[in-house]
Short mmCIF file of N, CA and C in Angstrom, two decimals:
data_model
loop_
_atom_site.label_atom_id
_atom_site.label_comp_id
_atom_site.label_asym_id
_atom_site.label_seq_id
_atom_site.Cartn_x
_atom_site.Cartn_y
_atom_site.Cartn_z
N LEU Z 1376 114.08 102.57 80.38
CA LEU Z 1376 112.79 103.06 79.91
C LEU Z 1376 112.91 103.48 78.45
N GLU Z 1377 112.02 103.02 77.67
CA GLU Z 1377 112.04 103.37 76.26
C GLU Z 1377 111.18 104.59 75.95
N HIS Z 1378 110.12 104.76 76.71
CA HIS Z 1378 109.15 105.80 76.36
C HIS Z 1378 108.43 106.25 77.62
N ILE Z 1379 108.33 107.56 77.82
CA ILE Z 1379 107.56 108.10 78.94
C ILE Z 1379 106.51 109.05 78.37
N ALA Z 1380 105.26 108.75 78.67
CA ALA Z 1380 104.16 109.60 78.25
C ALA Z 1380 103.44 110.10 79.50
N VAL Z 1381 102.94 111.32 79.44
CA VAL Z 1381 102.25 111.95 80.55
C VAL Z 1381 100.84 112.31 80.07
N VAL Z 1382 99.86 112.06 80.91
CA VAL Z 1382 98.49 112.50 80.65
C VAL Z 1382 98.17 113.54 81.70
N GLU Z 1383 97.88 114.74 81.26
CA GLU Z 1383 97.71 115.89 82.16
C GLU Z 1383 96.69 116.84 81.57
N PRO Z 1384 95.68 117.27 82.34
CA PRO Z 1384 94.67 118.17 81.80
C PRO Z 1384 95.15 119.61 81.57
N VAL Z 1385 96.16 120.07 82.28
CA VAL Z 1385 96.61 121.46 82.18
C VAL Z 1385 97.74 121.57 81.15
N GLU Z 1386 97.51 122.38 80.13
CA GLU Z 1386 98.48 122.49 79.04
C GLU Z 1386 99.86 122.93 79.51
N SER Z 1387 99.93 123.90 80.43
CA SER Z 1387 101.24 124.36 80.90
C SER Z 1387 102.01 123.24 81.59
N LYS Z 1388 101.31 122.34 82.25
CA LYS Z 1388 101.98 121.20 82.89
C LYS Z 1388 102.42 120.18 81.85
N ARG Z 1389 101.65 120.03 80.77
CA ARG Z 1389 102.09 119.14 79.67
C ARG Z 1389 103.36 119.69 79.04
N GLU Z 1390 103.40 121.00 78.83
CA GLU Z 1390 104.60 121.62 78.26
C GLU Z 1390 105.80 121.44 79.18
N ARG Z 1391 105.59 121.56 80.47
CA ARG Z 1391 106.66 121.37 81.46
C ARG Z 1391 107.17 119.93 81.40
N ALA Z 1392 106.26 118.97 81.30
CA ALA Z 1392 106.66 117.56 81.23
C ALA Z 1392 107.53 117.31 80.00
N LEU Z 1393 107.15 117.88 78.87
CA LEU Z 1393 107.96 117.72 77.65
C LEU Z 1393 109.33 118.36 77.82
N ALA Z 1394 109.37 119.54 78.43
CA ALA Z 1394 110.64 120.24 78.64
C ALA Z 1394 111.55 119.45 79.58
N MET Z 1395 110.95 118.65 80.46
CA MET Z 1395 111.74 117.88 81.42
C MET Z 1395 112.11 116.49 80.89
N GLY Z 1396 111.71 116.19 79.66
CA GLY Z 1396 112.16 114.93 79.06
C GLY Z 1396 111.10 113.92 78.71
N ALA Z 1397 109.83 114.19 78.99
CA ALA Z 1397 108.79 113.24 78.58
C ALA Z 1397 108.78 113.16 77.05
N ASP Z 1398 108.51 111.99 76.54
CA ASP Z 1398 108.45 111.81 75.09
C ASP Z 1398 107.14 112.31 74.50
N LEU Z 1399 106.10 112.28 75.31
CA LEU Z 1399 104.77 112.63 74.84
C LEU Z 1399 103.97 113.15 76.02
N ALA Z 1400 103.17 114.18 75.81
CA ALA Z 1400 102.29 114.72 76.85
C ALA Z 1400 100.93 114.94 76.22
N LEU Z 1401 99.94 114.24 76.73
CA LEU Z 1401 98.61 114.24 76.14
C LEU Z 1401 97.56 114.75 77.11
N ALA Z 1402 96.48 115.29 76.56
CA ALA Z 1402 95.32 115.68 77.36
C ALA Z 1402 94.52 114.41 77.68
N PRO Z 1403 93.74 114.42 78.77
CA PRO Z 1403 92.97 113.23 79.14
C PRO Z 1403 91.97 112.78 78.09
N ASP Z 1404 91.54 113.69 77.22
CA ASP Z 1404 90.56 113.29 76.20
C ASP Z 1404 91.21 112.70 74.95
N ALA Z 1405 92.52 112.53 74.95
CA ALA Z 1405 93.21 111.92 73.80
C ALA Z 1405 92.82 110.44 73.71
N ASP Z 1406 92.95 109.88 72.53
CA ASP Z 1406 92.63 108.46 72.32
C ASP Z 1406 93.80 107.61 72.80
N LEU Z 1407 93.88 107.41 74.11
CA LEU Z 1407 94.99 106.67 74.71
C LEU Z 1407 94.97 105.20 74.30
N VAL Z 1408 93.78 104.61 74.27
CA VAL Z 1408 93.69 103.20 73.90
C VAL Z 1408 94.09 103.01 72.44
N GLY Z 1409 93.67 103.92 71.57
CA GLY Z 1409 94.05 103.83 70.16
C GLY Z 1409 95.55 103.98 69.96
N GLN Z 1410 96.18 104.77 70.80
CA GLN Z 1410 97.61 105.03 70.67
C GLN Z 1410 98.47 103.97 71.35
N PHE Z 1411 98.06 103.52 72.54
CA PHE Z 1411 98.91 102.63 73.34
C PHE Z 1411 98.29 101.27 73.65
N GLY Z 1412 97.04 101.06 73.30
CA GLY Z 1412 96.31 99.88 73.74
C GLY Z 1412 97.13 98.60 73.79
N GLY Z 1413 97.26 98.04 74.99
CA GLY Z 1413 97.91 96.76 75.19
C GLY Z 1413 99.41 96.73 75.02
N THR Z 1414 100.08 97.89 75.03
CA THR Z 1414 101.52 97.90 74.75
C THR Z 1414 102.40 98.40 75.89
N LEU Z 1415 101.83 98.99 76.90
CA LEU Z 1415 102.66 99.63 77.93
C LEU Z 1415 103.09 98.66 79.03
N ASP Z 1416 104.32 98.82 79.47
CA ASP Z 1416 104.83 98.01 80.59
C ASP Z 1416 104.18 98.41 81.89
N ALA Z 1417 103.96 99.70 82.07
CA ALA Z 1417 103.40 100.19 83.33
C ALA Z 1417 102.65 101.49 83.11
N VAL Z 1418 101.63 101.68 83.92
CA VAL Z 1418 100.88 102.93 83.98
C VAL Z 1418 100.84 103.34 85.44
N VAL Z 1419 101.22 104.58 85.74
CA VAL Z 1419 101.17 105.10 87.10
C VAL Z 1419 99.97 106.03 87.21
N ASP Z 1420 99.06 105.70 88.10
CA ASP Z 1420 97.91 106.55 88.40
C ASP Z 1420 98.25 107.36 89.65
N ALA Z 1421 98.62 108.60 89.44
CA ALA Z 1421 99.02 109.46 90.56
C ALA Z 1421 97.83 110.21 91.14
N VAL Z 1422 96.62 109.93 90.66
CA VAL Z 1422 95.43 110.63 91.11
C VAL Z 1422 94.57 109.74 92.00
N GLY Z 1423 94.33 108.51 91.59
CA GLY Z 1423 93.53 107.59 92.38
C GLY Z 1423 92.07 107.52 92.00
N LYS Z 1424 91.77 107.79 90.74
CA LYS Z 1424 90.38 107.72 90.29
C LYS Z 1424 90.15 106.37 89.59
N PRO Z 1425 89.06 105.68 89.92
CA PRO Z 1425 88.78 104.39 89.28
C PRO Z 1425 88.73 104.48 87.74
N ALA Z 1426 88.27 105.59 87.19
CA ALA Z 1426 88.24 105.73 85.72
C ALA Z 1426 89.64 105.65 85.14
N ILE Z 1427 90.62 106.25 85.83
CA ILE Z 1427 92.00 106.20 85.36
C ILE Z 1427 92.53 104.78 85.44
N THR Z 1428 92.27 104.11 86.55
CA THR Z 1428 92.73 102.74 86.73
C THR Z 1428 92.12 101.82 85.68
N ASN Z 1429 90.84 102.03 85.35
CA ASN Z 1429 90.20 101.20 84.34
C ASN Z 1429 90.75 101.48 82.94
N THR Z 1430 91.07 102.71 82.65
CA THR Z 1430 91.72 103.00 81.36
C THR Z 1430 93.08 102.32 81.31
N ALA Z 1431 93.79 102.32 82.43
CA ALA Z 1431 95.11 101.69 82.49
C ALA Z 1431 95.04 100.22 82.13
N VAL Z 1432 93.96 99.53 82.53
CA VAL Z 1432 93.81 98.11 82.21
C VAL Z 1432 93.89 97.89 80.71
N GLU Z 1433 93.33 98.80 79.94
CA GLU Z 1433 93.33 98.66 78.48
C GLU Z 1433 94.68 99.01 77.85
N LEU Z 1434 95.53 99.69 78.60
CA LEU Z 1434 96.80 100.18 78.04
C LEU Z 1434 97.98 99.24 78.26
N ILE Z 1435 97.92 98.44 79.30
CA ILE Z 1435 99.09 97.62 79.65
C ILE Z 1435 99.16 96.33 78.84
N ARG Z 1436 100.38 95.87 78.66
CA ARG Z 1436 100.64 94.62 77.94
C ARG Z 1436 100.44 93.44 78.89
N MET Z 1437 100.51 92.24 78.36
CA MET Z 1437 100.45 91.02 79.17
C MET Z 1437 101.57 91.08 80.22
N GLY Z 1438 101.22 90.93 81.49
CA GLY Z 1438 102.19 90.99 82.58
C GLY Z 1438 102.56 92.40 82.99
N GLY Z 1439 101.92 93.41 82.39
CA GLY Z 1439 102.21 94.80 82.73
C GLY Z 1439 101.68 95.16 84.12
N SER Z 1440 101.99 96.36 84.55
CA SER Z 1440 101.63 96.78 85.91
C SER Z 1440 100.87 98.10 85.91
N ILE Z 1441 99.85 98.15 86.75
CA ILE Z 1441 99.13 99.38 87.05
C ILE Z 1441 99.55 99.75 88.46
N CYS Z 1442 100.10 100.93 88.61
CA CYS Z 1442 100.63 101.38 89.90
C CYS Z 1442 99.84 102.59 90.35
N VAL Z 1443 99.00 102.40 91.36
CA VAL Z 1443 98.16 103.49 91.86
C VAL Z 1443 98.88 104.11 93.06
N TYR Z 1444 99.38 105.30 92.87
CA TYR Z 1444 100.04 106.03 93.95
C TYR Z 1444 99.09 107.05 94.56
N GLY Z 1445 98.16 107.56 93.77
CA GLY Z 1445 97.20 108.52 94.28
C GLY Z 1445 96.23 107.87 95.25
N VAL Z 1446 95.69 108.64 96.16
CA VAL Z 1446 94.73 108.12 97.13
C VAL Z 1446 93.42 107.85 96.41
N LEU Z 1447 92.95 106.61 96.52
CA LEU Z 1447 91.72 106.23 95.83
C LEU Z 1447 90.55 107.10 96.27
N SER Z 1448 89.81 107.60 95.30
CA SER Z 1448 88.71 108.53 95.58
C SER Z 1448 87.43 107.82 95.99
N GLU Z 1449 87.36 106.53 95.80
CA GLU Z 1449 86.15 105.76 96.11
C GLU Z 1449 86.50 104.66 97.11
N PRO Z 1450 85.54 104.23 97.94
CA PRO Z 1450 85.84 103.15 98.88
C PRO Z 1450 85.98 101.78 98.20
N THR Z 1451 85.41 101.65 97.00
CA THR Z 1451 85.47 100.40 96.26
C THR Z 1451 86.11 100.65 94.90
N LEU Z 1452 87.02 99.78 94.51
CA LEU Z 1452 87.65 99.88 93.20
C LEU Z 1452 87.17 98.70 92.37
N THR Z 1453 86.41 98.98 91.33
CA THR Z 1453 85.92 97.94 90.43
C THR Z 1453 86.68 98.06 89.12
N LEU Z 1454 87.31 96.96 88.72
CA LEU Z 1454 88.07 96.94 87.46
C LEU Z 1454 87.36 96.08 86.44
N ASN Z 1455 87.33 96.56 85.21
CA ASN Z 1455 86.82 95.75 84.12
C ASN Z 1455 88.01 94.99 83.54
N LYS Z 1456 88.37 93.89 84.18
CA LYS Z 1456 89.57 93.14 83.80
C LYS Z 1456 89.46 92.53 82.40
N ALA Z 1457 88.26 92.39 81.89
CA ALA Z 1457 88.08 91.82 80.55
C ALA Z 1457 88.66 92.72 79.46
N LYS Z 1458 88.85 94.00 79.76
CA LYS Z 1458 89.40 94.92 78.76
C LYS Z 1458 90.92 94.91 78.71
N GLY Z 1459 91.54 94.15 79.60
CA GLY Z 1459 92.99 94.12 79.66
C GLY Z 1459 93.55 92.75 79.31
N PRO Z 1460 94.83 92.58 79.54
CA PRO Z 1460 95.46 91.29 79.27
C PRO Z 1460 95.02 90.25 80.30
N TYR Z 1461 95.26 89.00 79.99
CA TYR Z 1461 94.87 87.92 80.88
C TYR Z 1461 95.55 88.04 82.24
N ASN Z 1462 96.84 88.38 82.23
CA ASN Z 1462 97.60 88.55 83.47
C ASN Z 1462 98.18 89.96 83.53
N PHE Z 1463 97.99 90.61 84.67
CA PHE Z 1463 98.61 91.91 84.91
C PHE Z 1463 98.74 92.11 86.41
N ASN Z 1464 99.53 93.10 86.79
CA ASN Z 1464 99.77 93.41 88.20
C ASN Z 1464 99.06 94.70 88.57
N LEU Z 1465 98.49 94.73 89.76
CA LEU Z 1465 97.87 95.94 90.29
C LEU Z 1465 98.53 96.24 91.63
N TYR Z 1466 99.20 97.38 91.69
CA TYR Z 1466 99.86 97.82 92.92
C TYR Z 1466 99.15 99.07 93.43
N ILE Z 1467 98.73 99.03 94.66
CA ILE Z 1467 98.10 100.19 95.28
C ILE Z 1467 98.95 100.59 96.47
N HIS Z 1468 99.46 101.80 96.42
CA HIS Z 1468 100.38 102.29 97.45
C HIS Z 1468 99.95 103.72 97.78
N GLN Z 1469 98.90 103.84 98.59
CA GLN Z 1469 98.32 105.16 98.84
C GLN Z 1469 99.11 106.00 99.82
N TRP Z 1470 99.02 105.73 101.07
CA TRP Z 1470 99.73 106.52 102.08
C TRP Z 1470 100.83 105.64 102.65
N PRO Z 1471 102.04 105.83 102.19
CA PRO Z 1471 103.13 104.98 102.68
C PRO Z 1471 103.43 105.27 104.15
N THR Z 1472 104.03 104.31 104.80
CA THR Z 1472 104.44 104.52 106.18
C THR Z 1472 105.52 105.59 106.21
N ARG Z 1473 105.75 106.17 107.35
CA ARG Z 1473 106.77 107.21 107.47
C ARG Z 1473 108.13 106.67 107.04
N ARG Z 1474 108.44 105.44 107.42
CA ARG Z 1474 109.73 104.86 107.05
C ARG Z 1474 109.85 104.74 105.53
N ARG Z 1475 108.83 104.21 104.88
CA ARG Z 1475 108.88 104.05 103.43
C ARG Z 1475 108.89 105.39 102.70
N GLU Z 1476 108.14 106.35 103.20
CA GLU Z 1476 108.16 107.68 102.59
C GLU Z 1476 109.56 108.28 102.71
N ARG Z 1477 110.18 108.16 103.88
CA ARG Z 1477 111.54 108.67 104.08
C ARG Z 1477 112.51 107.97 103.12
N GLU Z 1478 112.39 106.66 102.98
CA GLU Z 1478 113.25 105.90 102.08
C GLU Z 1478 113.04 106.34 100.63
N ALA Z 1479 111.81 106.63 100.27
CA ALA Z 1479 111.52 107.07 98.90
C ALA Z 1479 112.09 108.46 98.62
N GLN Z 1480 112.17 109.29 99.66
CA GLN Z 1480 112.68 110.64 99.49
C GLN Z 1480 114.20 110.69 99.37
N GLU Z 1481 114.89 109.72 99.94
CA GLU Z 1481 116.35 109.75 99.95
C GLU Z 1481 116.96 109.81 98.55
N PRO Z 1482 116.54 108.97 97.60
CA PRO Z 1482 117.11 109.10 96.25
C PRO Z 1482 116.84 110.47 95.63
N LEU Z 1483 115.67 111.03 95.88
CA LEU Z 1483 115.35 112.35 95.35
C LEU Z 1483 116.30 113.40 95.91
N CYS Z 1484 116.53 113.34 97.22
CA CYS Z 1484 117.46 114.29 97.85
C CYS Z 1484 118.87 114.10 97.29
N GLN Z 1485 119.27 112.87 97.08
CA GLN Z 1485 120.60 112.60 96.52
C GLN Z 1485 120.71 113.17 95.10
N TRP Z 1486 119.68 112.99 94.29
CA TRP Z 1486 119.70 113.54 92.92
C TRP Z 1486 119.76 115.06 92.93
N ILE Z 1487 119.09 115.68 93.90
CA ILE Z 1487 119.15 117.14 94.03
C ILE Z 1487 120.57 117.56 94.43
N ARG Z 1488 121.15 116.85 95.39
CA ARG Z 1488 122.53 117.17 95.81
C ARG Z 1488 123.52 117.02 94.65
N GLN Z 1489 123.31 116.02 93.80
CA GLN Z 1489 124.20 115.76 92.67
C GLN Z 1489 123.95 116.70 91.49
N GLY Z 1490 122.83 117.41 91.53
CA GLY Z 1490 122.48 118.30 90.42
C GLY Z 1490 121.75 117.59 89.29
N THR Z 1491 121.43 116.31 89.48
CA THR Z 1491 120.69 115.55 88.47
C THR Z 1491 119.25 116.03 88.39
N LEU Z 1492 118.71 116.43 89.52
CA LEU Z 1492 117.34 116.90 89.64
C LEU Z 1492 117.37 118.27 90.30
N ARG Z 1493 116.61 119.21 89.75
CA ARG Z 1493 116.57 120.57 90.30
C ARG Z 1493 115.22 120.82 90.94
N ALA Z 1494 115.22 121.11 92.22
CA ALA Z 1494 113.97 121.41 92.91
C ALA Z 1494 113.25 122.59 92.26
N ASP Z 1495 114.02 123.55 91.73
CA ASP Z 1495 113.42 124.72 91.08
C ASP Z 1495 112.56 124.36 89.88
N ASP Z 1496 112.79 123.19 89.29
CA ASP Z 1496 111.98 122.77 88.16
C ASP Z 1496 110.57 122.38 88.58
N PHE Z 1497 110.37 122.11 89.86
CA PHE Z 1497 109.08 121.65 90.36
C PHE Z 1497 108.36 122.70 91.21
N VAL Z 1498 109.11 123.51 91.95
CA VAL Z 1498 108.51 124.52 92.81
C VAL Z 1498 108.14 125.72 91.93
N THR Z 1499 106.85 125.88 91.71
CA THR Z 1499 106.38 126.95 90.82
C THR Z 1499 105.90 128.18 91.59
N HIS Z 1500 105.63 128.03 92.88
CA HIS Z 1500 105.12 129.13 93.68
C HIS Z 1500 105.70 129.04 95.09
N THR Z 1501 105.97 130.20 95.67
CA THR Z 1501 106.49 130.27 97.04
C THR Z 1501 105.68 131.27 97.84
N PHE Z 1502 105.30 130.88 99.06
CA PHE Z 1502 104.52 131.75 99.94
C PHE Z 1502 105.08 131.67 101.34
N ARG Z 1503 104.86 132.73 102.12
CA ARG Z 1503 105.14 132.70 103.56
C ARG Z 1503 103.96 132.00 104.24
N MET Z 1504 104.19 131.43 105.38
CA MET Z 1504 103.16 130.70 106.09
C MET Z 1504 101.92 131.56 106.34
N GLU Z 1505 102.14 132.86 106.57
CA GLU Z 1505 100.99 133.76 106.78
C GLU Z 1505 100.12 133.88 105.53
N GLN Z 1506 100.64 133.46 104.39
CA GLN Z 1506 99.91 133.54 103.12
C GLN Z 1506 99.31 132.20 102.71
N VAL Z 1507 99.10 131.32 103.68
CA VAL Z 1507 98.64 129.98 103.36
C VAL Z 1507 97.31 129.99 102.61
N ALA Z 1508 96.42 130.92 102.92
CA ALA Z 1508 95.14 131.01 102.19
C ALA Z 1508 95.39 131.33 100.72
N ALA Z 1509 96.31 132.25 100.44
CA ALA Z 1509 96.65 132.57 99.05
C ALA Z 1509 97.29 131.37 98.35
N ALA Z 1510 98.08 130.60 99.08
CA ALA Z 1510 98.70 129.39 98.50
C ALA Z 1510 97.61 128.39 98.09
N PHE Z 1511 96.60 128.22 98.95
CA PHE Z 1511 95.51 127.32 98.59
C PHE Z 1511 94.71 127.85 97.40
N ASP Z 1512 94.52 129.16 97.33
CA ASP Z 1512 93.84 129.75 96.17
C ASP Z 1512 94.61 129.44 94.89
N GLU Z 1513 95.93 129.57 94.95
CA GLU Z 1513 96.77 129.28 93.78
C GLU Z 1513 96.68 127.80 93.42
N LEU Z 1514 96.67 126.95 94.41
CA LEU Z 1514 96.57 125.51 94.18
C LEU Z 1514 95.26 125.17 93.47
N ARG Z 1515 94.18 125.79 93.87
CA ARG Z 1515 92.87 125.52 93.27
C ARG Z 1515 92.81 125.92 91.79
N LYS Z 1516 93.65 126.86 91.38
CA LYS Z 1516 93.67 127.28 89.96
C LYS Z 1516 94.17 126.16 89.06
N GLY Z 1517 94.96 125.22 89.62
CA GLY Z 1517 95.38 124.05 88.86
C GLY Z 1517 96.68 124.16 88.09
N HIS Z 1518 97.38 125.28 88.18
CA HIS Z 1518 98.60 125.44 87.40
C HIS Z 1518 99.87 125.20 88.21
N ALA Z 1519 99.78 125.20 89.52
CA ALA Z 1519 100.96 124.98 90.36
C ALA Z 1519 101.42 123.53 90.26
N VAL Z 1520 102.71 123.33 90.24
CA VAL Z 1520 103.26 121.98 90.30
C VAL Z 1520 103.52 121.65 91.76
N LYS Z 1521 104.38 122.41 92.40
CA LYS Z 1521 104.62 122.29 93.84
C LYS Z 1521 104.64 123.70 94.42
N ILE Z 1522 104.07 123.85 95.61
CA ILE Z 1522 104.06 125.12 96.30
C ILE Z 1522 104.92 124.97 97.55
N LEU Z 1523 105.83 125.92 97.74
CA LEU Z 1523 106.72 125.91 98.90
C LEU Z 1523 106.22 126.95 99.90
N LEU Z 1524 106.02 126.51 101.15
CA LEU Z 1524 105.62 127.42 102.24
C LEU Z 1524 106.82 127.64 103.13
N HIS Z 1525 107.17 128.91 103.34
CA HIS Z 1525 108.26 129.27 104.27
C HIS Z 1525 107.64 129.59 105.61
N TYR Z 1526 108.20 129.01 106.67
CA TYR Z 1526 107.70 129.33 108.02
C TYR Z 1526 108.86 129.54 108.97
#
């Protein structure tokens, strides 16, 4: 990977991304097309909004990939393919099967065991199960990265 950029509405999360090694962290209202238009190998949409996917079309290079991991918010996804390259890939992977999710978690667990990845860098809040309502309140504020519930 030559360059990793993050688009995130919450400033504290942009700062966290930079501290963790992102090369660039931008707000959603930044001129992404002016900065990256047609040059990116891949764009990951971790939210699942058609507006994000359509912006991604304008950002990827010929043969680039749009990878939608977030659950699509609409029943229909309409892409304005004319704004992108002639050929590109669209991958939609919303709710993986239990087997695939388990397989995807294994490298993460291995990196944590090796010390390459620290769970503490992602868990920003911890609650007891009896405090689940407070955990949801914190989640709604938009600043939590991951919330850990102890039960």
